[in-house]
């Protein structure tokens, strides 16, 4: 939906002078060089903005326009002349005179390694974007060995910071049983790349509910409620905004999860229809995913200007009745 | 904030423990008391129960999921029920070569495997370096209860650990055991250590205490900063940043500003700051007052690692004394200067020594490093401009004020000025902290410490700690300055010098280092969180002679993982996690003998 609609004819056009809006000062421009090309970007722009402005596609995993940058995945790193280490393009601001390389050997190696480290420790089977990056950088996660024994239920949640078992011959992973504790969505943390997006969406960046946070340390870091308490006993209000931002399918509608389990999930048979949420006056855009005449999940476009893709429990999950009517 | 809580309710003693801390937490920034409150709960009942966490979260207005994430970050806090008495037994590098594994197997015989507790009263766990490597092996015994106790044992043996777990006090060696140069003329930073009673303000005064402070007040802030710049003092915490430049840069920043002393000293092999704080605590306070005066900070924080109970007690005592004598507070020495210090204890996390992780820890958040820039002098503690300085760096302020910056700069070499404390442990005859003017060579330091012990034949030297690198017997003429170590392809780091005799299996030391970084990574960024795991796995396979494809492919993976960690990690931990390992592999023919056996099938035999 476009938020710019034609003026309503019933609203009179003012005759007198128009109200003067404070003029925003034109942003000062910063000149930098990216991959040999001069680029000029408004002050405050990140290197990611600058690279995008000249059509360079920089991979990102933990970055989302609507969330505060956490710069933890490091897939977006670029080389800046004079800096010892690479810098994250998603959060490093352009400074006058910077000379940036986005595709040097060092950059490629770090990006490939980030992908290999992730894909050798996390199930990325429902993370299409990440898979595409893996192809782009020829990542071979399997070279780190067969996956080690998966964790039993609750094992990763009981880890002690600063202690770990001696390694096995294969590659340690975050594989663990799926957490299914409510009717609306499941948490499959064996697919979690720890991008922090769900925590941000549940916290100050959108929902202000703070049901989940990052717990543990090192490789045992995980997204958790306090003491791994079930969602039904936590602060969660089931807005599903964490699902909306999760890039890997770790957080998934229970309907989608169950269809995938039974082998009936088939995106080629699905239609996506945009509509306006009927529940309240905010007017969030809903994208309704329909398969076999049933709503199988609801998303909202992340670039929606007002709500940035965030919904509440009603818009996100309140369509059971539609399915039942059929 | 509208928070939701589970039904778990606190016990009466948990409420009392929280309230005791919160009663002093009068100001608006409640969350900063989260770690002190968690400490109080842990000390009282031995773990952080759901009821206690709920109560703390309610009082401090922190979402319980976030408070849990903080509690679950620190090794000294337990989010699972555990016995009230826990011995943390160091099995890190220096202790490993002094019998730590033997000690652990004795404890296993006496009390069951690590972490288990047949009687529910006591248990033991392995720990990273406890910062008493000069008296290895070391242990820290924590007993929770109404009158909780903390005892650092070094050298530790299993009988004494058991006795301490059961509530006995065991007296520990005097500081002279850690400072072989004690009482010798010519010392500057170590001058008072062991020579005065560290709990007597009068004795400190009689030994020139607070003379530098008076002089600094006469000189005025600008002149103090000028002397600091002229002294060419650089930070002793590892990053070697010019101190005067740091102080200068904050002068134009907005108020309030904060001063933070980094006393988190946890780099394996490092114990100099602990010795200074145990032996000369008032001097650190005096240095902090001068630094705050020069840079216009009205509030200071002293963040000391949680595993140093004696140093913490001495500093608590010294701060109380200074407050009572108007040496801290709103009108210091009647000169109208306002400054106070809050002591904060870490809770078992090496990463909290990284300056921005330390700031987050003080703020009551997880000790995850921040992305830089902005630097702490721009956006620091509570978002305000902040000066962070290592303990030893700060103590150098006193001689700089007394002698003048120029005279200080004349000591040492052109680029490394002043005197330097070195931490010698491992196979040296007289381990301990040594002070020398910059310029001494590695050989001179080893001679000072009585030469190589053990078999007497030197195999390798770890310089700069786990984040440092290995040198060999041919490197003994390396000048132990910032520029000299750099030229030798290493770095001074936290001034660790740890030699190994020729009986030590260096592969075991490398595994120990790899395991350390895997445990201590904060887990925030991918290269370090997973890279440290893969690094350890590769080394294990190499050490076992069971490479996946071949030794060559394992070494390629190791190198690539190392480079990605160095290039793409957020902070210095990940950036240096492969440094010691790579330096050892490039210098010593490790893993070669087994390769010959293993390479033909590339499989187990
Ligand atoms: C992983 C890591 C651990 C660190 N630990 C310490 C420490 O224990 N003590 C310390 O003074 N500096 C430590 N540092 C260095 C600090 O980040 C910072 O540079 C220092 O405190 C600044 O003080 P200085 O300039 O006086 O050295 C550490 C850095 C890293 C990356
Ligand atoms: S559904 Fe909403 S409230 Fe629940 S965890 Fe996700 S973002 Fe937080
Ligand atoms: S659950 Fe999803 S959104 Fe949350 S941290 Fe993991 S991958 Fe990111
Ligand atoms: S490098 Fe390691 S310790 Fe530093 S931020 Fe990344 S994960 Fe944390
Ligand atoms: S996208 Fe920049 S660090 Fe993740
Ligand atoms: S105290 Fe054990 S290695 Fe330092």
CSV table of C-alpha atoms in Angstrom, one decimal, chain A:
chain,number,residue,atom,x,y,z
A,1,UNK,CA,0.0,0.0,0.0
A,2,UNK,CA,1.2,3.5,-0.7
A,3,UNK,CA,0.9,6.0,2.1
A,4,UNK,CA,0.7,8.9,-0.3
A,5,UNK,CA,-2.9,9.0,-1.4
A,6,UNK,CA,-4.5,11.8,-3.3
A,7,UNK,CA,-5.8,14.8,-1.2
A,8,UNK,CA,-9.3,14.3,0.0
A,9,UNK,CA,-11.6,16.7,-2.0
A,10,UNK,CA,-13.5,17.6,1.1
A,11,UNK,CA,-10.5,19.2,2.8
A,12,UNK,CA,-10.4,22.9,1.6
A,13,UNK,CA,-7.2,24.1,0.0
A,14,UNK,CA,-5.8,27.0,2.1
A,15,UNK,CA,-6.1,30.5,0.4
A,16,UNK,CA,-3.6,32.4,2.6
A,17,UNK,CA,0.2,31.9,2.8
A,18,UNK,CA,1.1,28.3,3.5
A,19,UNK,CA,2.5,27.6,7.0
A,20,UNK,CA,6.3,27.8,6.9
A,21,UNK,CA,8.0,24.6,7.8
A,22,UNK,CA,11.4,24.8,9.3
A,23,UNK,CA,13.8,24.1,6.5
A,24,UNK,CA,16.1,21.2,7.1
A,25,UNK,CA,19.6,22.4,6.4
A,26,UNK,CA,21.1,20.7,3.4
A,27,UNK,CA,23.3,17.9,4.7
A,28,UNK,CA,27.0,18.5,4.3
A,29,UNK,CA,28.4,16.0,1.8
A,30,UNK,CA,31.3,13.7,2.5
A,31,UNK,CA,33.6,12.6,-0.3
A,32,UNK,CA,35.1,9.2,-0.2
A,33,UNK,CA,36.5,6.6,-2.6
A,34,UNK,CA,34.9,3.2,-3.0
A,35,UNK,CA,36.6,0.6,-5.1
A,36,UNK,CA,38.4,3.4,-7.0
A,37,UNK,CA,35.3,5.4,-7.7
A,38,UNK,CA,34.6,8.8,-6.0
A,39,UNK,CA,31.4,8.8,-4.0
A,40,UNK,CA,29.7,11.7,-2.3
A,41,UNK,CA,27.3,11.0,0.5
A,42,UNK,CA,25.5,13.1,3.1
A,43,UNK,CA,27.3,13.4,6.4
A,44,UNK,CA,26.2,10.6,8.8
A,45,UNK,CA,25.9,8.1,6.0
A,46,UNK,CA,27.4,4.7,6.6
A,47,UNK,CA,29.8,2.9,4.3
A,48,UNK,CA,26.9,0.6,3.5
A,49,UNK,CA,24.8,3.6,2.4
A,50,UNK,CA,27.7,4.8,0.3
A,51,UNK,CA,28.3,1.5,-1.3
A,52,UNK,CA,24.6,1.0,-2.1
A,53,UNK,CA,24.5,4.5,-3.6
A,54,UNK,CA,26.8,3.4,-6.4
A,55,UNK,CA,25.2,0.0,-6.8
A,56,UNK,CA,27.5,-2.1,-4.8
A,57,UNK,CA,25.6,-5.0,-3.2
A,58,UNK,CA,27.1,-5.5,0.2
A,59,UNK,CA,25.9,-8.6,2.1
A,60,UNK,CA,24.2,-8.0,5.5
A,61,UNK,CA,22.7,-10.4,8.0
A,62,UNK,CA,22.3,-8.6,11.3
A,63,UNK,CA,21.5,-5.2,9.7
A,64,UNK,CA,17.9,-4.0,9.2
A,65,UNK,CA,17.0,-0.4,8.4
A,66,UNK,CA,14.4,-0.3,11.2
A,67,UNK,CA,16.6,-1.7,13.9
A,68,UNK,CA,19.6,-0.2,15.7
A,69,UNK,CA,22.7,-1.6,14.2
A,70,UNK,CA,24.4,-4.2,16.4
A,71,UNK,CA,27.2,-5.0,13.9
A,72,UNK,CA,27.7,-8.5,15.2
A,73,UNK,CA,27.6,-10.8,12.1
A,74,UNK,CA,30.5,-9.1,10.4
A,75,UNK,CA,29.5,-10.3,6.9
A,76,UNK,CA,29.5,-6.7,5.7
A,77,UNK,CA,33.1,-5.9,6.6
A,78,UNK,CA,35.1,-3.7,4.2
A,79,UNK,CA,38.7,-2.6,4.0
A,80,UNK,CA,39.5,1.0,4.8
A,81,UNK,CA,42.9,2.2,4.0
A,82,UNK,CA,45.0,2.9,7.1
A,83,UNK,CA,42.9,0.8,9.4
A,84,UNK,CA,44.5,-2.4,10.9
A,85,UNK,CA,41.3,-4.4,10.9
A,86,UNK,CA,38.3,-4.5,8.6
A,87,UNK,CA,35.3,-2.4,9.5
A,88,UNK,CA,31.6,-3.2,9.4
A,89,UNK,CA,30.1,-1.2,6.6
A,90,UNK,CA,26.6,-1.3,8.2
A,91,UNK,CA,27.6,0.9,11.1
A,92,UNK,CA,30.8,2.7,10.2
A,93,UNK,CA,30.2,6.2,9.1
A,94,UNK,CA,31.8,7.7,6.1
A,95,UNK,CA,34.6,10.1,6.9
A,96,UNK,CA,36.1,12.6,4.4
A,97,UNK,CA,38.9,11.1,2.4
A,98,UNK,CA,38.2,7.4,3.3
A,99,UNK,CA,39.5,5.0,0.7
A,100,UNK,CA,37.4,1.9,0.9
A,101,UNK,CA,37.7,-1.5,-0.8
A,102,UNK,CA,34.6,-3.7,-0.7
A,103,UNK,CA,35.9,-6.7,-2.7
A,104,UNK,CA,39.6,-7.1,-1.8
A,105,UNK,CA,41.0,-10.6,-1.0
A,106,UNK,CA,40.9,-9.8,2.7
A,107,UNK,CA,37.3,-8.8,2.5
A,108,UNK,CA,36.4,-11.9,0.5
A,109,UNK,CA,38.2,-14.2,2.9
A,110,UNK,CA,36.4,-12.7,6.0
A,111,UNK,CA,33.0,-12.9,4.4
A,112,UNK,CA,33.6,-16.5,3.3
A,113,UNK,CA,34.8,-17.5,6.7
A,114,UNK,CA,31.8,-15.8,8.4
A,115,UNK,CA,29.5,-17.8,6.2
A,116,UNK,CA,31.5,-21.0,6.7
A,117,UNK,CA,31.6,-20.6,10.5
A,118,UNK,CA,27.9,-19.9,10.6
A,119,UNK,CA,26.8,-22.7,8.2
A,120,UNK,CA,29.1,-25.3,9.9
A,121,UNK,CA,27.4,-24.5,13.3
A,122,UNK,CA,23.9,-23.6,12.4
A,123,UNK,CA,21.1,-25.2,10.3
A,124,UNK,CA,20.7,-22.7,7.5
A,125,UNK,CA,18.2,-24.7,5.4
A,126,UNK,CA,15.5,-22.1,5.8
A,127,UNK,CA,17.7,-19.1,5.3
A,128,UNK,CA,17.6,-18.4,1.6
A,129,UNK,CA,19.5,-15.1,1.7
A,130,UNK,CA,22.4,-16.7,3.6
A,131,UNK,CA,22.5,-19.5,1.1
A,132,UNK,CA,22.7,-17.1,-1.7
A,133,UNK,CA,25.7,-15.4,0.0
A,134,UNK,CA,27.3,-18.8,0.4
A,135,UNK,CA,27.1,-19.3,-3.3
A,136,UNK,CA,28.4,-15.9,-4.0
A,137,UNK,CA,31.5,-16.4,-1.8
A,138,UNK,CA,32.0,-20.1,-2.6
A,139,UNK,CA,31.7,-21.1,1.1
A,140,UNK,CA,32.4,-24.7,2.0
A,141,UNK,CA,31.3,-25.2,5.6
A,142,UNK,CA,31.6,-28.9,5.3
A,143,UNK,CA,35.4,-28.7,5.4
A,144,UNK,CA,35.2,-28.2,9.2
A,145,UNK,CA,34.0,-31.8,9.6
A,146,UNK,CA,30.9,-33.7,10.3
A,147,UNK,CA,28.5,-32.0,12.8
A,148,UNK,CA,29.2,-33.1,16.3
A,149,UNK,CA,26.5,-34.7,18.5
A,150,UNK,CA,23.5,-32.3,18.8
A,151,UNK,CA,22.6,-31.0,22.3
A,152,UNK,CA,19.8,-32.7,24.2
A,153,UNK,CA,16.8,-30.7,25.3
A,154,UNK,CA,17.8,-28.1,27.8
A,155,UNK,CA,21.5,-28.8,27.5
A,156,UNK,CA,22.5,-25.6,25.9
A,157,UNK,CA,20.2,-23.7,28.3
A,158,UNK,CA,22.1,-25.2,31.2
A,159,UNK,CA,25.6,-24.3,30.0
A,160,UNK,CA,28.0,-22.7,32.5
A,161,UNK,CA,29.8,-19.6,31.2
A,162,UNK,CA,33.5,-20.2,31.0
A,163,UNK,CA,33.3,-24.0,30.8
A,164,UNK,CA,32.9,-26.4,27.9
A,165,UNK,CA,33.4,-30.0,27.1
A,166,UNK,CA,36.6,-31.0,25.2
A,167,UNK,CA,35.9,-30.9,21.4
A,168,UNK,CA,34.8,-34.0,19.5
A,169,UNK,CA,36.3,-34.9,16.1
A,170,UNK,CA,33.6,-33.1,14.2
A,171,UNK,CA,32.3,-29.6,14.2
A,172,UNK,CA,30.4,-28.3,17.2
A,173,UNK,CA,27.0,-26.9,16.3
A,174,UNK,CA,24.0,-25.3,18.0
A,175,UNK,CA,21.7,-28.1,17.0
A,176,UNK,CA,19.1,-28.8,19.7
A,177,UNK,CA,15.4,-29.7,19.9
A,178,UNK,CA,12.8,-27.2,18.7
A,179,UNK,CA,11.1,-25.2,21.5
A,180,UNK,CA,7.3,-25.7,21.0
A,181,UNK,CA,5.5,-24.2,24.0
A,182,UNK,CA,2.6,-22.3,22.5
A,183,UNK,CA,0.0,-22.5,19.7
A,184,UNK,CA,1.3,-19.6,17.6
A,185,UNK,CA,4.9,-20.0,16.9
A,186,UNK,CA,8.0,-22.2,17.5
A,187,UNK,CA,11.6,-21.4,18.3
A,188,UNK,CA,14.1,-23.5,16.5
A,189,UNK,CA,17.3,-22.2,17.9
A,190,UNK,CA,19.3,-24.8,16.0
A,191,UNK,CA,18.7,-22.3,13.1
A,192,UNK,CA,19.7,-19.2,15.1
A,193,UNK,CA,22.7,-17.2,13.8
A,194,UNK,CA,22.4,-14.8,16.8
A,195,UNK,CA,21.8,-11.7,14.7
A,196,UNK,CA,20.1,-10.1,17.8
A,197,UNK,CA,17.2,-8.9,15.5
A,198,UNK,CA,14.5,-10.6,17.5
A,199,UNK,CA,15.8,-9.2,20.8
A,200,UNK,CA,15.8,-5.7,19.3
A,201,UNK,CA,12.3,-6.1,17.8
A,202,UNK,CA,11.0,-7.3,21.2
A,203,UNK,CA,12.8,-4.4,23.0
A,204,UNK,CA,13.1,-0.7,22.4
A,205,UNK,CA,13.3,-0.9,18.6
A,206,UNK,CA,9.6,-1.9,18.3
A,207,UNK,CA,7.7,-3.9,20.9
A,208,UNK,CA,9.0,-2.7,24.3
A,209,UNK,CA,8.1,-6.0,25.8
A,210,UNK,CA,11.5,-7.4,26.6
A,211,UNK,CA,10.4,-11.0,26.7
A,212,UNK,CA,13.6,-12.3,25.3
A,213,UNK,CA,17.3,-11.4,25.6
A,214,UNK,CA,20.7,-12.7,24.9
A,215,UNK,CA,21.9,-15.1,27.6
A,216,UNK,CA,25.1,-17.2,28.1
A,217,UNK,CA,28.5,-16.5,26.8
A,218,UNK,CA,30.8,-17.5,23.9
A,219,UNK,CA,29.6,-20.3,21.8
A,220,UNK,CA,26.9,-21.0,24.4
A,221,UNK,CA,25.3,-17.6,23.8
A,222,UNK,CA,21.6,-18.0,23.1
A,223,UNK,CA,18.3,-16.1,22.8
A,224,UNK,CA,16.3,-16.9,25.9
A,225,UNK,CA,13.5,-15.9,28.3
A,226,UNK,CA,14.6,-15.7,31.9
A,227,UNK,CA,15.6,-19.2,33.1
A,228,UNK,CA,14.4,-20.5,29.7
A,229,UNK,CA,10.8,-20.2,31.1
A,230,UNK,CA,8.2,-21.2,28.5
A,231,UNK,CA,6.8,-18.3,26.4
A,232,UNK,CA,3.4,-18.9,27.9
A,233,UNK,CA,4.9,-17.9,31.3
A,234,UNK,CA,7.0,-15.0,30.0
A,235,UNK,CA,6.3,-11.4,29.1
A,236,UNK,CA,5.6,-12.4,25.5
A,237,UNK,CA,2.5,-10.9,24.0
A,238,UNK,CA,2.7,-12.8,20.7
A,239,UNK,CA,3.1,-9.8,18.4
A,240,UNK,CA,5.3,-12.0,16.3
A,241,UNK,CA,7.5,-9.1,15.4
A,242,UNK,CA,10.5,-11.3,16.3
A,243,UNK,CA,9.3,-13.8,13.6
A,244,UNK,CA,9.0,-10.9,11.1
A,245,UNK,CA,12.7,-9.9,11.5
A,246,UNK,CA,14.2,-13.3,11.9
A,247,UNK,CA,16.4,-14.0,8.8
A,248,UNK,CA,16.8,-17.8,9.2
A,249,UNK,CA,13.4,-19.2,10.0
A,250,UNK,CA,14.5,-20.0,13.5
A,251,UNK,CA,11.3,-18.3,14.6
A,252,UNK,CA,8.4,-19.7,12.6
A,253,UNK,CA,4.6,-19.7,12.6
A,254,UNK,CA,3.5,-22.9,14.1
A,255,UNK,CA,1.3,-23.4,11.0
A,256,UNK,CA,4.3,-23.2,8.8
A,257,UNK,CA,6.4,-25.4,11.0
A,258,UNK,CA,3.8,-28.1,11.1
A,259,UNK,CA,3.2,-28.1,7.4
A,260,UNK,CA,7.0,-28.3,6.8
A,261,UNK,CA,7.1,-31.2,9.2
A,262,UNK,CA,4.4,-33.1,7.4
A,263,UNK,CA,5.8,-32.2,4.0
A,264,UNK,CA,2.9,-30.1,2.9
A,265,UNK,CA,4.6,-26.7,2.9
A,266,UNK,CA,4.9,-25.7,-0.7
A,267,UNK,CA,5.7,-22.1,-1.5
A,268,UNK,CA,5.1,-22.6,-5.2
A,269,UNK,CA,1.5,-23.1,-4.5
A,270,UNK,CA,1.2,-20.0,-2.3
A,271,UNK,CA,-0.2,-16.7,-3.2
A,272,UNK,CA,0.7,-13.4,-1.4
A,273,UNK,CA,-2.1,-10.8,-1.0
A,274,UNK,CA,-1.6,-7.4,0.6
A,275,UNK,CA,-4.5,-6.1,2.6
A,276,UNK,CA,-5.2,-3.7,5.4
A,277,UNK,CA,-5.5,-5.2,8.9
A,278,UNK,CA,-9.2,-5.0,9.8
A,279,UNK,CA,-8.8,-4.8,13.5
A,280,UNK,CA,-8.0,-1.2,14.5
A,281,UNK,CA,-7.4,2.2,13.1
A,282,UNK,CA,-3.6,2.0,12.6
A,283,UNK,CA,-4.1,0.4,9.2
A,284,UNK,CA,-1.1,-1.9,9.1
A,285,UNK,CA,-0.5,-3.7,5.8
A,286,UNK,CA,-0.8,-7.4,6.0
A,287,UNK,CA,0.6,-9.8,3.5
A,288,UNK,CA,-1.5,-12.9,3.6
A,289,UNK,CA,0.2,-16.1,2.5
A,290,UNK,CA,-2.4,-18.5,1.2
A,291,UNK,CA,-1.9,-22.2,0.3
A,292,UNK,CA,-4.8,-24.5,-0.7
A,293,UNK,CA,-7.3,-21.8,0.2
A,294,UNK,CA,-6.0,-21.5,3.8
A,295,UNK,CA,-4.0,-18.7,5.3
A,296,UNK,CA,-0.7,-20.3,6.3
A,297,UNK,CA,1.0,-17.2,7.6
A,298,UNK,CA,0.8,-13.4,7.8
A,299,UNK,CA,3.7,-11.0,7.3
A,300,UNK,CA,4.0,-7.3,6.8
A,301,UNK,CA,6.3,-5.5,4.4
A,302,UNK,CA,9.4,-4.3,6.3
A,303,UNK,CA,9.5,-1.2,4.2
A,304,UNK,CA,6.1,-0.1,5.3
A,305,UNK,CA,6.7,3.5,6.3
A,306,UNK,CA,4.8,3.7,9.5
A,307,UNK,CA,4.9,0.3,11.1
A,308,UNK,CA,8.1,-1.0,9.5
A,309,UNK,CA,6.6,-4.4,9.2
A,310,UNK,CA,5.7,-4.7,12.9
A,311,UNK,CA,2.2,-6.0,13.8
A,312,UNK,CA,0.3,-7.1,16.9
A,313,UNK,CA,-1.1,-10.4,17.9
A,314,UNK,CA,-4.4,-9.7,16.1
A,315,UNK,CA,-3.0,-8.8,12.8
A,316,UNK,CA,-0.3,-11.4,12.9
A,317,UNK,CA,-2.2,-14.4,14.3
A,318,UNK,CA,-5.9,-13.4,14.4
A,319,UNK,CA,-7.0,-15.2,11.2
A,320,UNK,CA,-7.9,-18.6,12.6
A,321,UNK,CA,-11.5,-17.6,12.2
A,322,UNK,CA,-11.0,-17.0,8.5
A,323,UNK,CA,-9.7,-20.5,8.1
A,324,UNK,CA,-12.6,-21.9,10.2
A,325,UNK,CA,-15.3,-20.1,8.2
A,326,UNK,CA,-14.2,-22.1,5.1
